[in-house]
CSV table of C-alpha atoms in Angstrom, one decimal:
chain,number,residue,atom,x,y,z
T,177,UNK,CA,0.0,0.0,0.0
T,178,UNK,CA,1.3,3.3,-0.3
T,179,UNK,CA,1.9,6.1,1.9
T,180,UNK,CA,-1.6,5.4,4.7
T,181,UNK,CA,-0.9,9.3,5.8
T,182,UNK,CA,-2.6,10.0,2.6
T,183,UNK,CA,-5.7,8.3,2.8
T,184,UNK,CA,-7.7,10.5,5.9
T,185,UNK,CA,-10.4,12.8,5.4
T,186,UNK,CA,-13.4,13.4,6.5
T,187,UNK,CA,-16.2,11.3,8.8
T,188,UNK,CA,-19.9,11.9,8.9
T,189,UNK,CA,-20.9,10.6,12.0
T,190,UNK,CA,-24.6,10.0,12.8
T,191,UNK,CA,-27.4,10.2,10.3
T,192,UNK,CA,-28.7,8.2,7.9
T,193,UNK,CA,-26.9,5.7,5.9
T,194,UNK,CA,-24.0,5.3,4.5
T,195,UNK,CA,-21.6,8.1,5.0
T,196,UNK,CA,-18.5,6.5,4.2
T,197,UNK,CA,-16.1,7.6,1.8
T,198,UNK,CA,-13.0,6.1,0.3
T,199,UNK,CA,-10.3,6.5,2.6
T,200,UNK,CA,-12.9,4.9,5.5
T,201,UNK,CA,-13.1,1.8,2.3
T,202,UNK,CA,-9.8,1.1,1.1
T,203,UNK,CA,-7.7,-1.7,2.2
T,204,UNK,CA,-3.9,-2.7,1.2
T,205,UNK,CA,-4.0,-5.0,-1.3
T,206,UNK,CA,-1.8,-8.3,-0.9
T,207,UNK,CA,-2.4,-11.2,-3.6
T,208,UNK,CA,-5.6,-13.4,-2.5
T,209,UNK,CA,-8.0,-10.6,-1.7
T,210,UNK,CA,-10.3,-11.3,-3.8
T,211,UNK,CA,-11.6,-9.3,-6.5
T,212,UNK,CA,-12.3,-5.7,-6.8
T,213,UNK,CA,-11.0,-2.3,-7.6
T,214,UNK,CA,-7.4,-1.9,-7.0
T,215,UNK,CA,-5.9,1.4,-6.9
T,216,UNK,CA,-2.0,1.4,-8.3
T,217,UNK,CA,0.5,4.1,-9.2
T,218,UNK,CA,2.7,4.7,-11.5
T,219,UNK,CA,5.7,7.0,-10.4
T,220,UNK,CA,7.6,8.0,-13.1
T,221,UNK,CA,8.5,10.9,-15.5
T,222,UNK,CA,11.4,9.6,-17.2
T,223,UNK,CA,9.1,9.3,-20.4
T,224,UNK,CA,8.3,12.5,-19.7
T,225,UNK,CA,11.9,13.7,-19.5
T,226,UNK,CA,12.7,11.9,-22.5
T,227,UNK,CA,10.1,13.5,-24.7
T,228,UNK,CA,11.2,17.1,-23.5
T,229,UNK,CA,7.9,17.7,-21.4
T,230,UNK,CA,7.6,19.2,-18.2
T,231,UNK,CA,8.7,16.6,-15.4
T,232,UNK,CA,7.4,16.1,-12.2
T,233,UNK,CA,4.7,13.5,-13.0
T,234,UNK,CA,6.2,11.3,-10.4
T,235,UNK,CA,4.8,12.7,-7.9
T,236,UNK,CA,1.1,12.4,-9.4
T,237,UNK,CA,-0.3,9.2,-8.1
T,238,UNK,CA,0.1,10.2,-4.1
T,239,UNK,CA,-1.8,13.7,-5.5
T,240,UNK,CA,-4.6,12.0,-6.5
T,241,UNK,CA,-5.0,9.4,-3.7
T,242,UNK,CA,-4.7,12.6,-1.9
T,243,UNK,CA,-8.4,14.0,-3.3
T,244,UNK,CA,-9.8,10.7,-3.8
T,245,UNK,CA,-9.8,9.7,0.2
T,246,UNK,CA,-12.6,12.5,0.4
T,247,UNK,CA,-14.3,11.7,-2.1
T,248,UNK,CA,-17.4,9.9,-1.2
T,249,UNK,CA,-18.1,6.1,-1.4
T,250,UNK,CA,-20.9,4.9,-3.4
T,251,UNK,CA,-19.9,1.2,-3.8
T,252,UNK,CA,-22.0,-0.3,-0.8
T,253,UNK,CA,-19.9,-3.5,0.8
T,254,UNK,CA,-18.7,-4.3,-3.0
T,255,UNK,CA,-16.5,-4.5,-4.7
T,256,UNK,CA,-13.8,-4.2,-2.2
T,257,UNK,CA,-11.3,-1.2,-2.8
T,258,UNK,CA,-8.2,-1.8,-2.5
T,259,UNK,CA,-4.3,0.4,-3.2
T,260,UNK,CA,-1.3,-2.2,-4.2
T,261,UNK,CA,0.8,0.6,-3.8
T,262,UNK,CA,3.8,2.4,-6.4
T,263,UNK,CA,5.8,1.0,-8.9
T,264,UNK,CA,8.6,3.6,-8.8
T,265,UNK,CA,11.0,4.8,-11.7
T,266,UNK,CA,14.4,5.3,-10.3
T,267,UNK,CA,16.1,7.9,-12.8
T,268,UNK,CA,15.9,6.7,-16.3
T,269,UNK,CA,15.7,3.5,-15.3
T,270,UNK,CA,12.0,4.0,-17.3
T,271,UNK,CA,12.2,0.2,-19.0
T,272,UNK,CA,12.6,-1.5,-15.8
T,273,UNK,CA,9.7,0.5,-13.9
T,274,UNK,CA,7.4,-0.2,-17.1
T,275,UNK,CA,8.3,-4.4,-16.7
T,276,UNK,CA,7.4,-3.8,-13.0
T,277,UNK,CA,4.4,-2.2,-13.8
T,278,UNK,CA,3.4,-4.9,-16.4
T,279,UNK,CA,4.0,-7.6,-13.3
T,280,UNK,CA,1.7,-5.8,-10.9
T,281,UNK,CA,-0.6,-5.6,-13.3
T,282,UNK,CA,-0.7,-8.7,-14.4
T,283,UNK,CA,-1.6,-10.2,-10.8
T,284,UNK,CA,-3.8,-7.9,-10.1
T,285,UNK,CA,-5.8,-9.2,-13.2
T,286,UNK,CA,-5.1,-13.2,-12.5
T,287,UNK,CA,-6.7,-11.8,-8.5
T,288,UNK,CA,-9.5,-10.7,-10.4
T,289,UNK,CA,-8.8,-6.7,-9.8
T,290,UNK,CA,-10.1,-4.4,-11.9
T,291,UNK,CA,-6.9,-1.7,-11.8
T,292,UNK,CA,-7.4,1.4,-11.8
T,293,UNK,CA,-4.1,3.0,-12.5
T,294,UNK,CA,-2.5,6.8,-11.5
T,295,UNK,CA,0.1,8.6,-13.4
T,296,UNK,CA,2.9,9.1,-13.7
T,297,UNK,CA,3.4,10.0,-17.8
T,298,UNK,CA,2.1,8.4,-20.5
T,299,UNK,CA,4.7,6.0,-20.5
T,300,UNK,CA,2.6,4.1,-17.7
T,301,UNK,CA,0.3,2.6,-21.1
T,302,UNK,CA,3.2,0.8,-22.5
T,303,UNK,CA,3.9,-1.1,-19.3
T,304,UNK,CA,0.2,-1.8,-18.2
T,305,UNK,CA,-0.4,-2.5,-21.6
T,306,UNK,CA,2.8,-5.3,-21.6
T,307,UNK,CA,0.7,-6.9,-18.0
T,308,UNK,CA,-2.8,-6.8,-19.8
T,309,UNK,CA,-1.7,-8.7,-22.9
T,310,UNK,CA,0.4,-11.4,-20.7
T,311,UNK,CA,-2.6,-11.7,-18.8
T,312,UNK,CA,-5.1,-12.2,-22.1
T,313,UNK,CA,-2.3,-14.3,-23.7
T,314,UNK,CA,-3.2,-17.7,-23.1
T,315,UNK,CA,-7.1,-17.0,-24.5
T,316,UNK,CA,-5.7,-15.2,-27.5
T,317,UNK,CA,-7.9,-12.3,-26.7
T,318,UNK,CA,-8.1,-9.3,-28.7
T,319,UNK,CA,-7.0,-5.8,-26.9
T,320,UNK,CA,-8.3,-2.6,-27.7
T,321,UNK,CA,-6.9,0.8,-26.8
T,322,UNK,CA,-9.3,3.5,-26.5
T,323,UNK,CA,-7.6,6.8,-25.0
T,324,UNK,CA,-9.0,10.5,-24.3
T,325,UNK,CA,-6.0,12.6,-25.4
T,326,UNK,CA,-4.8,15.7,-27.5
T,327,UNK,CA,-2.2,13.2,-28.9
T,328,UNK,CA,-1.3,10.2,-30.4
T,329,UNK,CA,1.8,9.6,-28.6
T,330,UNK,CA,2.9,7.5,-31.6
T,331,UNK,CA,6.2,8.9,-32.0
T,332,UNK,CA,9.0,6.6,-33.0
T,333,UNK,CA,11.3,5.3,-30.4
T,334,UNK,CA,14.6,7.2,-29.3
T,335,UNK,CA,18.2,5.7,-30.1
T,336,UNK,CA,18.8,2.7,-28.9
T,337,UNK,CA,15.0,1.7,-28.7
T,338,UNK,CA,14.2,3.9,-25.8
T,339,UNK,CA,10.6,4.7,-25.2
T,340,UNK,CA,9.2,7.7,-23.8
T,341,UNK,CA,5.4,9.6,-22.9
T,342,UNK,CA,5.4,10.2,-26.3
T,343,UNK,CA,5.7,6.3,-27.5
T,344,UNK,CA,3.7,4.2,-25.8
T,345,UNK,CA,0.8,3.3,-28.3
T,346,UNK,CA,3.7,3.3,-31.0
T,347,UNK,CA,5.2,0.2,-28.8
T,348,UNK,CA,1.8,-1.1,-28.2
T,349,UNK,CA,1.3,-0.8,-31.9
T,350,UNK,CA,4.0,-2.7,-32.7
T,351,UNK,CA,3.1,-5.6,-30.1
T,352,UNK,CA,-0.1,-6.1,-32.1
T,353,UNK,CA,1.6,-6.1,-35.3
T,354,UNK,CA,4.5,-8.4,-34.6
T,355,UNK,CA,1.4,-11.0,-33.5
T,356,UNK,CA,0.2,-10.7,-37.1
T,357,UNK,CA,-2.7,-8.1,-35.4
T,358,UNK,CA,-4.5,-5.4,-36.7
T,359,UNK,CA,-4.2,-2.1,-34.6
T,360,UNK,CA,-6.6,-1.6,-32.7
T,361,UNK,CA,-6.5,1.8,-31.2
T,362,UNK,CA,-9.3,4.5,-30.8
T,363,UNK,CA,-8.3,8.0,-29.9
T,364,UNK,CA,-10.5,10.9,-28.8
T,365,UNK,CA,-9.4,14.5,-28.1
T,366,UNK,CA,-6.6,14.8,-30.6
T,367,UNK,CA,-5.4,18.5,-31.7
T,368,UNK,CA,-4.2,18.8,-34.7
T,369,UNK,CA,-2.1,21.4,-33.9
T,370,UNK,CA,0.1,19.7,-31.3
T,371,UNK,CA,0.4,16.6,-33.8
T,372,UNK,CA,2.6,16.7,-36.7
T,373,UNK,CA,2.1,15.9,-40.0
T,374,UNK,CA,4.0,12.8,-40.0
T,375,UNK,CA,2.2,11.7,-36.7
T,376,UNK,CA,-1.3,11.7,-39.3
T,377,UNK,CA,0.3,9.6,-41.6
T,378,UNK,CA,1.7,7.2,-39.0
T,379,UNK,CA,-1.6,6.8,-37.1
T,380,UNK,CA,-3.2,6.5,-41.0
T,381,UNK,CA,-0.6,3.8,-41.8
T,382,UNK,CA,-1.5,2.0,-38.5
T,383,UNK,CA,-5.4,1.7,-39.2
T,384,UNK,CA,-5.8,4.3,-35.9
T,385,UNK,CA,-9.1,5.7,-35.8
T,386,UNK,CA,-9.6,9.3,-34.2
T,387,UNK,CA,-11.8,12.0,-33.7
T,388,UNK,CA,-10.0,15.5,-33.2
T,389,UNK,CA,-10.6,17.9,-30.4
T,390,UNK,CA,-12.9,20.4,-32.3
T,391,UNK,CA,-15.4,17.5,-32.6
T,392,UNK,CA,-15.4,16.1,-29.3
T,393,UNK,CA,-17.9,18.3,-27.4
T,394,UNK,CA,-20.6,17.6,-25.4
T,395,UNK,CA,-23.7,17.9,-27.8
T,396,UNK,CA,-21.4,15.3,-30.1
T,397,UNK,CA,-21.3,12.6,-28.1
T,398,UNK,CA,-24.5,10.8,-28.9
T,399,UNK,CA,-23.5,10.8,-33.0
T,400,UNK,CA,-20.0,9.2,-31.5
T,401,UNK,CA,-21.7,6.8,-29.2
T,402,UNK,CA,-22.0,4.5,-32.0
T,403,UNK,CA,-18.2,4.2,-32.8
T,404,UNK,CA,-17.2,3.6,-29.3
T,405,UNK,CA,-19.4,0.5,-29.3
T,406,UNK,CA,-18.5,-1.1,-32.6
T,407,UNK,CA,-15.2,-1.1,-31.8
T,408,UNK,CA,-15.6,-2.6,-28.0
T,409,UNK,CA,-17.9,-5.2,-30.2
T,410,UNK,CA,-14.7,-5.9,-32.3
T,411,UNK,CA,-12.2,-6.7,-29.2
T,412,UNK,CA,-12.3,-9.0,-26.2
T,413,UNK,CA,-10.1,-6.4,-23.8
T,414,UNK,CA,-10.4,-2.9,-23.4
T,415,UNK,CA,-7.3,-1.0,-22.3
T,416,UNK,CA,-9.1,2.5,-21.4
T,417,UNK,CA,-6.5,5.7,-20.6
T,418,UNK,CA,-7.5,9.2,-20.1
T,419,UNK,CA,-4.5,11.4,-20.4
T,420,UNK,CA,-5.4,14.6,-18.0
T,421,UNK,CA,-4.1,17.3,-21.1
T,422,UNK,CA,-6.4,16.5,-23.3
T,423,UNK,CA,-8.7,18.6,-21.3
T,424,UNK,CA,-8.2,22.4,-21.3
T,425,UNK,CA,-5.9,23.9,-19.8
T,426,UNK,CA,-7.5,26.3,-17.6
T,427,UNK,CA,-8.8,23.0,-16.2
T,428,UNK,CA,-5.7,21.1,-16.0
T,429,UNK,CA,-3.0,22.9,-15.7
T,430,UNK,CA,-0.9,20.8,-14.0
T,431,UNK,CA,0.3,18.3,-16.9
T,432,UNK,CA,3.0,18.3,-19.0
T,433,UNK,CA,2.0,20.0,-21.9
T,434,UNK,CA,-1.2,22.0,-21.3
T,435,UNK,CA,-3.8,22.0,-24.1
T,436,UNK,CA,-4.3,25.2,-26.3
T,437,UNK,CA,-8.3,23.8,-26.6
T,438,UNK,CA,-8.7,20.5,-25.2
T,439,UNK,CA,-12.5,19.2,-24.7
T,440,UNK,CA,-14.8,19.6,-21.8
T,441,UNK,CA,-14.6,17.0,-18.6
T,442,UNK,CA,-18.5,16.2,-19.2
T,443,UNK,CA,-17.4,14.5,-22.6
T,444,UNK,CA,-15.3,11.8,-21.1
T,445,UNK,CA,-17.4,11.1,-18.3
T,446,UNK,CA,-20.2,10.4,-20.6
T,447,UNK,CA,-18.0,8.7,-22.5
T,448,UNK,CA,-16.6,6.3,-19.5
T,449,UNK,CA,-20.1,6.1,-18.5
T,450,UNK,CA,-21.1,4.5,-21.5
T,451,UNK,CA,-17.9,1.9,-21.9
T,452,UNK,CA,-18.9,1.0,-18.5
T,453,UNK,CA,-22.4,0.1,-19.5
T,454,UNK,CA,-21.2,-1.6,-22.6
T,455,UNK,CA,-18.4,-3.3,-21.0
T,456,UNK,CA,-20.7,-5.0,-18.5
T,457,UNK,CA,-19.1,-3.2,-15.6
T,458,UNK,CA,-17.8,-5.2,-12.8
T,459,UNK,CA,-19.3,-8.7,-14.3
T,460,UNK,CA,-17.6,-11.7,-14.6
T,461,UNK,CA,-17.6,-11.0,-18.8
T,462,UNK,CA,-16.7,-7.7,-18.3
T,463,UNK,CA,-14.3,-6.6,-21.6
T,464,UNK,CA,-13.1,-4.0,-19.5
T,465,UNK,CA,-8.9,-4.9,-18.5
T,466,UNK,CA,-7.6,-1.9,-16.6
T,467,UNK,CA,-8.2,1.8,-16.6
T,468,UNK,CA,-5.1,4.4,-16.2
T,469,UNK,CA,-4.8,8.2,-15.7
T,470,UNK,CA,-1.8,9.9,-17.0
T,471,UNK,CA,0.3,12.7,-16.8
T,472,UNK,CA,-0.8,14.6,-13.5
T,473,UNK,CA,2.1,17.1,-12.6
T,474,UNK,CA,1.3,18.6,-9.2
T,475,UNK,CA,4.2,21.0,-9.3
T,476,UNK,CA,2.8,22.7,-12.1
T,477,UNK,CA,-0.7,22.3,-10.0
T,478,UNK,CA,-0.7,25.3,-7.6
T,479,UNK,CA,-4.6,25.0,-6.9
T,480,UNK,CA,-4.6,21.7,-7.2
T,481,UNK,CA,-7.1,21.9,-10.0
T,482,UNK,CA,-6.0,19.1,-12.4
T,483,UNK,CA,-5.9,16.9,-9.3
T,484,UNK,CA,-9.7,17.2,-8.5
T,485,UNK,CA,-10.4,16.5,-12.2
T,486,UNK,CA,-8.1,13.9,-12.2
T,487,UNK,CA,-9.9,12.1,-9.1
T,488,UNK,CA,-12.9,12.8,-10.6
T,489,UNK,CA,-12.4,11.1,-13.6
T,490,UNK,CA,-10.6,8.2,-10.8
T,491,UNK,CA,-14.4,7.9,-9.2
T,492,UNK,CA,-15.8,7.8,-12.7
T,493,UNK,CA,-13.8,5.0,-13.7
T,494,UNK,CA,-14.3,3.0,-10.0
T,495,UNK,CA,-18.4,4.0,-10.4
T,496,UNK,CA,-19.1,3.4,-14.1
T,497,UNK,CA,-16.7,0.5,-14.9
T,498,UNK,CA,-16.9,-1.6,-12.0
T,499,UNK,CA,-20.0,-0.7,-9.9
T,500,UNK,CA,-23.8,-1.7,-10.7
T,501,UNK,CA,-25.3,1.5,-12.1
């Protein structure tokens, strides 16, 4: 578990009930639990570092637990809650906290987890991704990507094979390929302006589908309901990241690099609402593999804005994905 200071907050005491919120739920998770929601972080800005962003996206995942412990509880007695804890990046050491990641993850699935994973850079999909697929491996199933973000982050690698935040779905991407796969990756959010032409051509190359910022807004999302579901229908997993700048940045400021648009908060929780719904939240047949949260820089957070969307869009994801409706 990490840091326990972090999770205290507030206790209603008396009245009718229940009055609990998270940090009166959560429990350290240790293999055998049982299933539930599991809480993990991912802290690391290497990626970050390496893609010439702004670091400090370590320090994320404590930020958000932070907000979420106040947060009220609306799952009853289940699922259980649980936080697993950090996987920490020690300097560059960005491959070997991505294979650690892909190991936690990958037992929190075979415990029957749902994780719910906090950023940390973007670089945290390419090592959850790596845990998902060892997981689904033995079935053969089919992984999806579908991520909220102003871009692709299908940059190629650096010398030497290096990853960074601006890679992962470019690695992930070539996983599916090397298997004699079809990409199948789904982005919402994406500003043209912060994506270059060759990033277009790449994600055209690849079979990406996208739908850019200036059409993502709130009265929209019914016309793009329909696209979300035929291509959950066309995978068996769903890997589902939201990365925090693809919102604007007078609402998130704190990320790496702040968006010159971005698309309103109400989009993407419809959005997660509905996944959830066709998903089969919490069920036993649930599609839905993990959920992750990226790029949260609380340094660059003074208000600690981007931190309350951020655990908003965390209770969204515990709610909608996992919880009866």
């Amino acid at each position: 578990m990490s840091d326990s200071s972090v999770w205290t907050g507030r206790v209603d005491a008396g009245g009718d009930g229940d009055a609990r919120r998270w940090h009166q739920v959560v429990r350290p998770w240790q293999p055998g639990c049982g299933p539930g929601i599991a809480i993990a972080g991912f802290a690391c800005d290497a990626g970050v570092v390496r893609n010439h962003g702004r670091p400090g996206a370590a320090a994320g995942p404590i930020a958000i637990r932070r907000v979420l412990a106040n947060l009220a509880w609306h799952g009853g007695t289940q699922p259980a809650l649980f936080d697993a804890g950090d996987v920490l990046c020690h300097g560059d050491q960005l491959e070997a906290a991505q294979q650690a990641l892909a190991e936690k993850v990958r037992a929190l699935l075979a415990d029957g987890q749902l994780p719910v994973l906090l950023g940390g850079g973007h670089e945290i999909a390419w090592g959850s991704y790596q845990g998902l697929a060892a997981h689904c491996a033995a079935a053969r199933q089919r992984i999806g990507i579908i991520n909220f973000d102003a871009h692709f982050d299908l940059r190629p690698l650096l010398s030497g094979d290096r990853g960074s935040s601006g890679t992962p779905f470019r690695q992930i991407a070539g996983a599916m390929t090397s298997r004699g796969d079809p990409v199948r990756y789904l982005c919402l959010g994406i500003a043209r302006p912060a994506n270059t032409r060759a990033l277009f051509q790449t994600a055209t190359e690849l079979g990406v589908r996208w739908i850019e910022d200036l059409d993502c807004q709130s009265e929209n999302f019914e016309a793009h309901l329909p696209i979300i579901e035929e291509f959950v229908a066309s995978v068996d997993r769903i890997q589902l990241s939201v990365c925090l700048d693809v919102f604007p940045a007078g609402l998130a400021p704190g990320v790496s690099a702040p968006a010159g648009l971005g698309i309103p908060p109400a989009y993407v929780l419809a959005a997660i609402r509905a996944i959830g719904r066709i998903t089969g939240h919490g069920s036993a047949n649930s599609k839905l593999g993990l959920a992750e949260i990226a790029e949260l820089c609380p340094q660059h957070d003074p208000a600690g804005a981007t931190a309350r969307l951020a655990a908003r869009i965390a209770f969204e994801l515990a709610h909608s994905l996992y919880m009866a409706p």
